[in-house]
Short mmCIF file of N, CA, C and O in Angstrom, two decimals:
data_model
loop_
_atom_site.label_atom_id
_atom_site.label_comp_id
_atom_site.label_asym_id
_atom_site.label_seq_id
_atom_site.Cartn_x
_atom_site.Cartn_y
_atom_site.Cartn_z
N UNK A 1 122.02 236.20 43.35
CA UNK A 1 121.57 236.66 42.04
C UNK A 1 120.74 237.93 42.21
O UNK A 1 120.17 238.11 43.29
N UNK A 2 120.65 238.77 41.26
CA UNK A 2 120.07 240.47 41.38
C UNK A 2 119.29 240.23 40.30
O UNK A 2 119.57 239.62 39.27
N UNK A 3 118.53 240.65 40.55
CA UNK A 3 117.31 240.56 39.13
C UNK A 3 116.39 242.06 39.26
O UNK A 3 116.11 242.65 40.30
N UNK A 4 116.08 242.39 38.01
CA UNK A 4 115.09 243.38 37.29
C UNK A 4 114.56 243.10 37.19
O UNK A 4 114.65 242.14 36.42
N UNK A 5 113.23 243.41 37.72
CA UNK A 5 111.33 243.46 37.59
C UNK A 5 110.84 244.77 36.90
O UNK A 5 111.03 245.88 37.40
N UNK A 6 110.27 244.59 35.85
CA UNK A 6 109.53 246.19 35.54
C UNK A 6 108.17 245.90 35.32
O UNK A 6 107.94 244.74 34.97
N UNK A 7 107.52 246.41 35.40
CA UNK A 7 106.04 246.40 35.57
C UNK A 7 105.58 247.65 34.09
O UNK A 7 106.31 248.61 33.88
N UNK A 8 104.57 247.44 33.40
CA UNK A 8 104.06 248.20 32.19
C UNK A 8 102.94 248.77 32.60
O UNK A 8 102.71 247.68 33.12
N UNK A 9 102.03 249.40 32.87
CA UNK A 9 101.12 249.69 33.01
C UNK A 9 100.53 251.19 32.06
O UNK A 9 101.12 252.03 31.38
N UNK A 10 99.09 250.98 32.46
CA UNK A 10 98.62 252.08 31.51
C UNK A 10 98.14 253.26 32.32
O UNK A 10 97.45 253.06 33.32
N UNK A 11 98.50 254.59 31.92
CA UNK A 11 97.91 255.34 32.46
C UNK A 11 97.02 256.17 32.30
O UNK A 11 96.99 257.23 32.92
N UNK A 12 95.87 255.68 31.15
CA UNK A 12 94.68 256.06 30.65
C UNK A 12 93.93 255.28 31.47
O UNK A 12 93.11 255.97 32.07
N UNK A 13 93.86 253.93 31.79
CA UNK A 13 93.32 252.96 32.55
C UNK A 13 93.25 253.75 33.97
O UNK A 13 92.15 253.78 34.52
N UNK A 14 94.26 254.34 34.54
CA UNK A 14 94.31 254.29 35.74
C UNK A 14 94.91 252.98 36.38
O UNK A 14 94.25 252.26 37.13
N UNK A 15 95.87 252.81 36.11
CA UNK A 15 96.36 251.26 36.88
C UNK A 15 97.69 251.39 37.81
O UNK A 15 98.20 250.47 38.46
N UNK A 16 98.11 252.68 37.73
CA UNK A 16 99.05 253.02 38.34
C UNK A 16 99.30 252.65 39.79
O UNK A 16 100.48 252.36 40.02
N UNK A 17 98.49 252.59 40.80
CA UNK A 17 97.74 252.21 42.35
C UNK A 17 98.02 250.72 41.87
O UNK A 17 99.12 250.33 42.26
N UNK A 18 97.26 249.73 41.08
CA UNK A 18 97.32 248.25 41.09
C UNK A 18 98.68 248.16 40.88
O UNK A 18 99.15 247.43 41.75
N UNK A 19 99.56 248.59 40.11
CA UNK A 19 101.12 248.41 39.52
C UNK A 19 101.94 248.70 40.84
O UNK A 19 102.76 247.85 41.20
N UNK A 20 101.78 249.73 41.50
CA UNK A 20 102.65 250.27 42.85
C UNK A 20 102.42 248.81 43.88
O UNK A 20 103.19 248.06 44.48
N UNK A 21 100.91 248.89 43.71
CA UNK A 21 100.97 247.78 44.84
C UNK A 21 101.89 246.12 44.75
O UNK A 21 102.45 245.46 45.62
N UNK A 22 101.68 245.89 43.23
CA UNK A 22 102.18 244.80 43.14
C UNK A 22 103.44 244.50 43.16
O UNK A 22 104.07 243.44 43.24
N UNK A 23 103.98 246.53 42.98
CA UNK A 23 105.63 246.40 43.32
C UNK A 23 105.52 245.81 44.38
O UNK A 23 105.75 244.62 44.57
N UNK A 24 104.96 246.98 45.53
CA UNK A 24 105.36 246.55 47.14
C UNK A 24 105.54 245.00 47.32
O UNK A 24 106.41 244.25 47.77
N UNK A 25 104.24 244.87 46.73
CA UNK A 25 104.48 243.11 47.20
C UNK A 25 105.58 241.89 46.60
O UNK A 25 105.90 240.76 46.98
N UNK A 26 106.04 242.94 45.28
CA UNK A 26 106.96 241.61 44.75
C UNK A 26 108.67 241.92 45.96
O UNK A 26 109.50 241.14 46.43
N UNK A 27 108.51 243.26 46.01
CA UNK A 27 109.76 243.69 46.78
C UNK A 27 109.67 243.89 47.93
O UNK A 27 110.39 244.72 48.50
N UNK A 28 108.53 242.99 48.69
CA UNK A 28 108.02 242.78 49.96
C UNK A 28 108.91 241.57 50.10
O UNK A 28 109.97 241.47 50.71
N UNK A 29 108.15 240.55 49.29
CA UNK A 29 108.94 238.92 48.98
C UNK A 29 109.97 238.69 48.49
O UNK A 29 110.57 237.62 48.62
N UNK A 30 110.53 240.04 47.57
CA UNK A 30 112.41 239.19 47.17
C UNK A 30 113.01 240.09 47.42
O UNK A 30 113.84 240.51 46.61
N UNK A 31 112.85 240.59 48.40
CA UNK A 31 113.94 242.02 48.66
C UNK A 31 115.20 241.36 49.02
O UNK A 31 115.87 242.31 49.45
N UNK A 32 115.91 240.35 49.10
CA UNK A 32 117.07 239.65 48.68
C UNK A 32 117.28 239.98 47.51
O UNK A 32 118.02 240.91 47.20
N UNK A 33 116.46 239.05 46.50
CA UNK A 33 116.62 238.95 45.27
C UNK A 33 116.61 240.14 43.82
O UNK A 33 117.33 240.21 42.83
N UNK A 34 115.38 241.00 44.30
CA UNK A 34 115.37 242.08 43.45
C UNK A 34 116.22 243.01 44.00
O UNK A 34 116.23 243.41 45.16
N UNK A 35 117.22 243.44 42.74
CA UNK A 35 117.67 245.15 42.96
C UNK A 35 117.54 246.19 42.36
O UNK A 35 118.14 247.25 42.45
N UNK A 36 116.31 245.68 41.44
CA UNK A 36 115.74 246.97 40.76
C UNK A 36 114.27 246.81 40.39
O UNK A 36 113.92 245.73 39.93
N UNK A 37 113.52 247.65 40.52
CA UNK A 37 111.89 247.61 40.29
C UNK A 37 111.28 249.15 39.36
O UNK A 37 111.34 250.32 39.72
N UNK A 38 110.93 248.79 38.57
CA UNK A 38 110.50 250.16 37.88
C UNK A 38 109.30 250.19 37.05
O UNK A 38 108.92 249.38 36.20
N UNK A 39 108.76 251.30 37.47
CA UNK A 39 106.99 251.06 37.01
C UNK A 39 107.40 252.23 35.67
O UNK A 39 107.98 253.29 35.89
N UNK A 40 106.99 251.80 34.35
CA UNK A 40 106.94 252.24 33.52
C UNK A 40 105.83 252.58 32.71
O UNK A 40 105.41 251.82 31.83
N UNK A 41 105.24 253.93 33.03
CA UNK A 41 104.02 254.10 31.83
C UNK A 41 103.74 254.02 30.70
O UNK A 41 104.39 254.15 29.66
N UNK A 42 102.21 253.69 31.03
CA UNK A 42 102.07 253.79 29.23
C UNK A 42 100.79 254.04 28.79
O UNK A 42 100.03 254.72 29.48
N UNK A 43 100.39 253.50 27.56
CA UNK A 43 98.96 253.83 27.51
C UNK A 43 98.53 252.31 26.20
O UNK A 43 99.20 251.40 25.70
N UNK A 44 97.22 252.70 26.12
CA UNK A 44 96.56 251.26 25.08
C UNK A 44 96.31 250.41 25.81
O UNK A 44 96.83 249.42 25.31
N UNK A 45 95.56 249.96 27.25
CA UNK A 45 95.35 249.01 27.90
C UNK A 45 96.69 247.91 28.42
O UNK A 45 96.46 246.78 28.84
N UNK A 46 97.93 248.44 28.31
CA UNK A 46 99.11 247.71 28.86
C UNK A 46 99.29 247.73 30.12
O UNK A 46 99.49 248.67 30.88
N UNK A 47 99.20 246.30 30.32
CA UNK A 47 100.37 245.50 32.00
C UNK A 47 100.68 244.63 31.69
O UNK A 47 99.91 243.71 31.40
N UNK A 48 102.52 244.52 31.61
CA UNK A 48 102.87 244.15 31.61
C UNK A 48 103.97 243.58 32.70
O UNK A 48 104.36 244.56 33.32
N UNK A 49 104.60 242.46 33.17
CA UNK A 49 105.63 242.49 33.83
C UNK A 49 106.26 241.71 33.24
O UNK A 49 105.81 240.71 32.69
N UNK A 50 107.43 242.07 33.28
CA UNK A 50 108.87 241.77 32.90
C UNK A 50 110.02 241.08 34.42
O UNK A 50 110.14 241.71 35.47
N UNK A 51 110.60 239.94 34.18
CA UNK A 51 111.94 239.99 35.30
C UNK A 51 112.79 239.24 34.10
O UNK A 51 112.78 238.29 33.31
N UNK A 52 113.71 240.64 34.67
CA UNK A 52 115.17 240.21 33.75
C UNK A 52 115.24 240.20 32.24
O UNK A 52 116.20 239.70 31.65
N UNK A 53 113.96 240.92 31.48
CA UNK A 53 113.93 240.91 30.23
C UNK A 53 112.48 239.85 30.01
O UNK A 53 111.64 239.98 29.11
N UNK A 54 112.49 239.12 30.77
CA UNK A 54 111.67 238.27 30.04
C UNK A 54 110.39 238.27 30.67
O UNK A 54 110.30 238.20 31.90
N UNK A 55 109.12 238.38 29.72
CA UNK A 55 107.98 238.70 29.84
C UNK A 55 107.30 237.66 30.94
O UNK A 55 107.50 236.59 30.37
N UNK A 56 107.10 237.57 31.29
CA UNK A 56 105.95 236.85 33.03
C UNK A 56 104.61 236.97 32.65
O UNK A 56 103.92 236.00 32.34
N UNK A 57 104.15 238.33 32.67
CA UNK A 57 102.93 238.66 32.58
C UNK A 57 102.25 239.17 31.94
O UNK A 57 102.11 240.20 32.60
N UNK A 58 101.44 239.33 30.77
CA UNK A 58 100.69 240.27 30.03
C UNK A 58 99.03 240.01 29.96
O UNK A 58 98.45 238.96 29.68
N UNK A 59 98.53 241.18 30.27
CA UNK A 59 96.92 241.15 30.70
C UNK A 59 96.38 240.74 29.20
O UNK A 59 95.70 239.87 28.66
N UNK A 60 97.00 241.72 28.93
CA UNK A 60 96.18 240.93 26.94
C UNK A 60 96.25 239.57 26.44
O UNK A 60 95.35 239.02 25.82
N UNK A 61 97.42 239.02 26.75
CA UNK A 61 97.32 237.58 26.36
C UNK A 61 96.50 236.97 27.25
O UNK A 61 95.62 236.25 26.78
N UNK A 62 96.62 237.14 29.01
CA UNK A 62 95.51 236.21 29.90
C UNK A 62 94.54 236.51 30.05
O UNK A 62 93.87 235.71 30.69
N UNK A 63 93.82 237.79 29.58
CA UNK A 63 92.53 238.28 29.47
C UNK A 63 92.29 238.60 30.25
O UNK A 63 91.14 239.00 30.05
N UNK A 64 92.67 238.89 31.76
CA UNK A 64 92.80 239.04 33.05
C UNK A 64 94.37 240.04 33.76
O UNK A 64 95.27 240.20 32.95
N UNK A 65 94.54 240.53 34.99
CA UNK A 65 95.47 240.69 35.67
C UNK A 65 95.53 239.32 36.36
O UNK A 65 94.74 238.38 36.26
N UNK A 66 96.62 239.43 37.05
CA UNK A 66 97.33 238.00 38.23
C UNK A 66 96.61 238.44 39.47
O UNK A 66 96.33 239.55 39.91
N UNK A 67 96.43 237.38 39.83
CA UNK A 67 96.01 237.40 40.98
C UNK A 67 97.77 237.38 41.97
O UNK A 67 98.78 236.90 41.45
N UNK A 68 97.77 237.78 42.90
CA UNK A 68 99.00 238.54 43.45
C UNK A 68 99.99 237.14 43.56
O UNK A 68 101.14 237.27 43.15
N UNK A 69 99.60 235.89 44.07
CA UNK A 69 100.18 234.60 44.01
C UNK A 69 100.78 234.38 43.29
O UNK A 69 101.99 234.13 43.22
N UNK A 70 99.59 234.50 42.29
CA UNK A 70 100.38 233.88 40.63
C UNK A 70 101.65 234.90 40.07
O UNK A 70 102.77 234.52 39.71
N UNK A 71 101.24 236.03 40.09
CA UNK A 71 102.34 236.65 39.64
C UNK A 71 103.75 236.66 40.50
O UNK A 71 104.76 236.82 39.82
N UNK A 72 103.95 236.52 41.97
CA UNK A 72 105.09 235.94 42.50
C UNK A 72 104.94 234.30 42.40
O UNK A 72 105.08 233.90 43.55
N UNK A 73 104.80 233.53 41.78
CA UNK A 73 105.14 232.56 41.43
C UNK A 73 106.05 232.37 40.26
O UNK A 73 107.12 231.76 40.23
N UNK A 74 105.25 233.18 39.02
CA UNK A 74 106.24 233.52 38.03
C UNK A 74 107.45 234.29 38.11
O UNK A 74 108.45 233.94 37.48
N UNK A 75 107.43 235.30 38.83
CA UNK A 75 108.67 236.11 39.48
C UNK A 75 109.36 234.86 40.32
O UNK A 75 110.56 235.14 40.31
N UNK A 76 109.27 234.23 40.69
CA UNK A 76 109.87 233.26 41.67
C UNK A 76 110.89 232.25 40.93
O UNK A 76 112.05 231.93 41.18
N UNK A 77 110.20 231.96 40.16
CA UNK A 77 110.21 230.74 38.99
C UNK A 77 111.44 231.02 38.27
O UNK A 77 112.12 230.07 37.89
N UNK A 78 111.79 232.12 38.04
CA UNK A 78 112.80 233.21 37.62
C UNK A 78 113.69 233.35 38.16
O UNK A 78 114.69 232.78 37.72
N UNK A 79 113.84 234.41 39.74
CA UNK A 79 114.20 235.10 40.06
C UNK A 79 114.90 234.28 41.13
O UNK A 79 116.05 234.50 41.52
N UNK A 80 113.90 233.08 41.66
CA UNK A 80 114.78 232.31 43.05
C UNK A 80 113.78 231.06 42.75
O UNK A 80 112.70 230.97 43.33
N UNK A 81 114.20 230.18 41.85
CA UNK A 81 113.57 228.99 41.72
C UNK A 81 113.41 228.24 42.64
O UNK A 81 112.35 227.61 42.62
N UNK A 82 114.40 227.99 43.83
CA UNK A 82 114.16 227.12 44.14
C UNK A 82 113.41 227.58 46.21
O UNK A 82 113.26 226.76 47.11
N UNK A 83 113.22 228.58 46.24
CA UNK A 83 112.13 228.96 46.87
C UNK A 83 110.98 229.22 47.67
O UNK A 83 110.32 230.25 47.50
N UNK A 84 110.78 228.65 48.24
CA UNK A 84 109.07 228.46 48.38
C UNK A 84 108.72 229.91 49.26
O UNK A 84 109.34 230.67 50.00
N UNK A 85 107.36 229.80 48.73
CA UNK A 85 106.47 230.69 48.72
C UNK A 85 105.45 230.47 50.28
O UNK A 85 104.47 231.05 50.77
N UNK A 86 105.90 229.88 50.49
CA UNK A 86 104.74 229.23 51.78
C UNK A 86 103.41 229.03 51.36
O UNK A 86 103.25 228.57 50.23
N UNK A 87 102.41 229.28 52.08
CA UNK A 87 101.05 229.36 51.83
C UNK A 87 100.64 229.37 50.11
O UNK A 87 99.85 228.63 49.51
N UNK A 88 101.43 230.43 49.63
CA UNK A 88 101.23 230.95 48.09
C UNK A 88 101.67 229.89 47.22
O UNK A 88 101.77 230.20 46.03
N UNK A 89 102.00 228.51 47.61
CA UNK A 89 102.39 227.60 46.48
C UNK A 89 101.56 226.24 46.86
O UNK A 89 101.84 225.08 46.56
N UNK A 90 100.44 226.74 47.60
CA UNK A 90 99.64 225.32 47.80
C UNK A 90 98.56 225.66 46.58
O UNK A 90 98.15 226.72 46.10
N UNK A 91 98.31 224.30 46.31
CA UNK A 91 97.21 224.03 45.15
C UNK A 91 95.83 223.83 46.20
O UNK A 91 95.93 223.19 47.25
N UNK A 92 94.74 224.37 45.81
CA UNK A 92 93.03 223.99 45.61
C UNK A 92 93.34 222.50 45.38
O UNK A 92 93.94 222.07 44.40
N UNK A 93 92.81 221.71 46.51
CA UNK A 93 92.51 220.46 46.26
C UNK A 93 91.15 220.54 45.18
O UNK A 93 90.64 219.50 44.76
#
């Protein structure tokens, strides 16, 4: 399966550096799976990520960015369900 990741970010914020990085890392971990990654600017406090159309991540609704886990979990969840993440899918006792 080939899947699309796009990433939203703002570039009044300056978030461009956090967005690149989180490419590297999602296309660190599914470089099988992803065959396309594209950082798309913007402005008004937006990050967003997208795989395959469908929204994963938005800072405005979680009041927060992802911590790098969480957001390849949701990319995962998607993209190669069945998966594992190693280390990145253990729970905090």
């Amino acid at each position: 399966m080939s899947s699309r990741i796009e990433i939203h970010y703002c570039t009044q914020c300056r978030w461009m550096l956090r967005s690149a990085w989180m490419a590297q890392e999602l296309l660190s971990t599914f470089e099988d799976e992803i065959t396309e990654l594209t950082l798309k600017p913007g402005t008004g406090g937006v990050f967003e990520v997208y795989a395959d159309g469908q929204r994963v991540w938005s800072r405005k609704e979680a009041g927060r960015f992802p911590e790098i886990t969480e957001l390849k979990q949701v990319v995962r969840d998607l993209v190669s369900p069945e998966r594992s993440l190693g280390h990145a899918d253990r729970k905090d006792a």
